[in-house]
């Protein structure tokens, strides 16, 4: 059981990684380039460092602390001499290598690379491959906890500590030295290999139990430990020796060896090909053009033997859903769902750009007089900042005001707009001037900028900088829309750029701040803890506050003409949006284990996820923490409307009724999927509620009534300007865009619509098309026959290319009747009436290769209303494949094994086909994109 669920664990132990609090802090209720960024040099040795019109200090204010151990002792980064001057990307999946949070552990806590897990200790690196989830904490948490299958090191290695020696975008190299021996091991996200280098001893692998050898080729050894298959690779001419749980090999004057976790024993030959192609670095490159965001993930390698420079990479679900690059049949289990393997040193993803707008478009649904009254309540409050003193609560107050500035401007309340802008500028200037009651201080050891007064471990644990500073950057982006002089580098813009460099630095060569401190580019999301000091790895609770930073970058970059920062924001937001969709909300219902009885998690951990928050068990806050703050950057959530409805339904079940504390946030969230339902709840409350502390009645009223008028966001369409969005209601689309530039421009949308937008203005237009809301949906347009399409899609299209998907192994267990790691295909928003006398039919081509005894099996399920609950499930008998290469045909003629529920009219429903291997111990394939990859449903 991981630490976060141990009730007896002290608050001080739990506090690391504490997500920023959107409500008053209480005891834990559940124990669970640098283009345009300014000078890159480290600050000079002075008490106060000028930054445009602002300044920051190079020493902390009296009585405050910087990074410490859990006992309060100061701590500096744990780095080798080679890495000493390199800024450390704290808040990463491996940060415990560099941050010794606990004085009795100079090595690391468990690190979750996926598919492998790791933990450093005196004798080397523990390596595990957790494949069976546990549901713990009264059913509130699922985890694939680290458990060592083996330890890799050198004979006799007994290092007093482990340090970080080198790192790149998603790889790291820990280092051990004991005076006689040195050892390094390069590990990373998506890497099935561990690349080891050592001197002073033989290669040594110590297994957790006596291994079974399935292949012995001298310097290549295949072993099975705890049901997991590994390959060990020593230099050519070496020979592995197995003695109980100790496996050793002399290196013959060389200093390298490697190991890999295999998806199956028959994969050994493929993995052997890349055993000596050592990964030396990782890097992502992104671009945002034409309404799309493309990202290429590349590894650099060095050939230790031969000339092979390729490698194997395991892609997360959020990656393989958006790549057209060829994938192998190999897969891995992970807490993020199935990982798929690519045989290449790079791959590319492409997604529609999730636009960010300063405000929702003007609409007839908003009563200007009523909205003006709500605006005045905020602007004329005796304390618009509600007593906020620290970085987080000040940020929340800034965010609340920032949302109202373009709303006031939209209805012609320019005096209120300017008053709000003045309040924001004044408070930011206080923080951006060293020596006052609030200031920012630079730590030269950790190369970070911390605001004081700090909160939630932002100082002592380096937690949550991206959460806190997101509000400052977003507010500055709104200010820049109206006052270019204020954001100039010579004025206050330089201080904003320091906050950006601290949290989301695009430069890998900046000596003052690390590259993307908290954003894990391969995992697809940020991490909150600065030290990662947990048995469950790192964690992130409020994914939406991370999105707030990305949205702020889009607005700041657009308003200041820094397209590089704008496009960085688009990349971060679009990438994290898919990660949130899959790993926080499980929108496709393919990630959370079947035994985990929740549709969402409040927190994602390296080992899994938890239906919890750091500070309360209140379901409203568990669900709302990944919604706040609601801004023009929140529209991305509308991509999965069925998931929003499931989310709200679960909250109300767990809550025993509708929301009370955070009702405004959850109304706004619901309005992204069902604006009419949200407006009904707003109307029923009639303004008699207390807003969440980052919200206001003015913003909530404007948000809900606007969406009720123009419709929910239509995420099937994107514009070629990142500050654009589309909404749809009753077959009519509303297009909006804000042009921050000094000249007029035309925005082109992916459905062909064009919109002329004057300089420094917002334009809005309507047109036909889009999601017609609760009525009939145009997809599928006609027909009841669907082809299987790679990527988990059922489609009526007949023009997609032919391909094949992998069906996972049954792992030697009888899975007859129960889907096990199924390959899933789905279509949503289906309408139709039951055809009299008809039945579900399918025609699939499957191939087990030369494997014996595989048995593909199909289940077809019908969710009649698209609410996330499947009302009818039909399980068909499995098909006995032959051990001869070539496609075989599997149809419904095999017979129905079991049915549950009844068919009925499909109204915006979902149809799902699952295929899995019921028997055997190997993977197979199923054809896609052909007439022999078809499901026909009994509907007209």
PDB file of N, CA and C in Angstrom, residues 204 258 462 691 759:
ATOM      1  N   UNK A 204      26.286  -7.631 -12.771  1.00  0.00           N
ATOM      2  CA  UNK A 204      25.589  -8.501 -11.841  1.00  0.00           C
ATOM      3  C   UNK A 204      24.093  -8.182 -11.841  1.00  0.00           C
ATOM      4  N   UNK A 258      23.332  -4.409 -21.013  1.00  0.00           N
ATOM      5  CA  UNK A 258      21.957  -3.905 -20.988  1.00  0.00           C
ATOM      6  C   UNK A 258      21.000  -5.028 -20.625  1.00  0.00           C
ATOM      7  N   UNK A 462       9.461  22.775  -3.174  1.00  0.00           N
ATOM      8  CA  UNK A 462       9.418  23.151  -4.588  1.00  0.00           C
ATOM      9  C   UNK A 462       8.177  22.612  -5.287  1.00  0.00           C
ATOM     10  N   UNK A 691     -19.987  31.862  -4.256  1.00  0.00           N
ATOM     11  CA  UNK A 691     -19.066  31.413  -5.303  1.00  0.00           C
ATOM     12  C   UNK A 691     -17.821  30.727  -4.737  1.00  0.00           C
ATOM     13  N   UNK A 759      -7.911  44.087 -36.417  1.00  0.00           N
ATOM     14  CA  UNK A 759      -6.773  44.157 -35.505  1.00  0.00           C
ATOM     15  C   UNK A 759      -7.243  44.374 -34.075  1.00  0.00           C
TER      16      UNK A 759
END
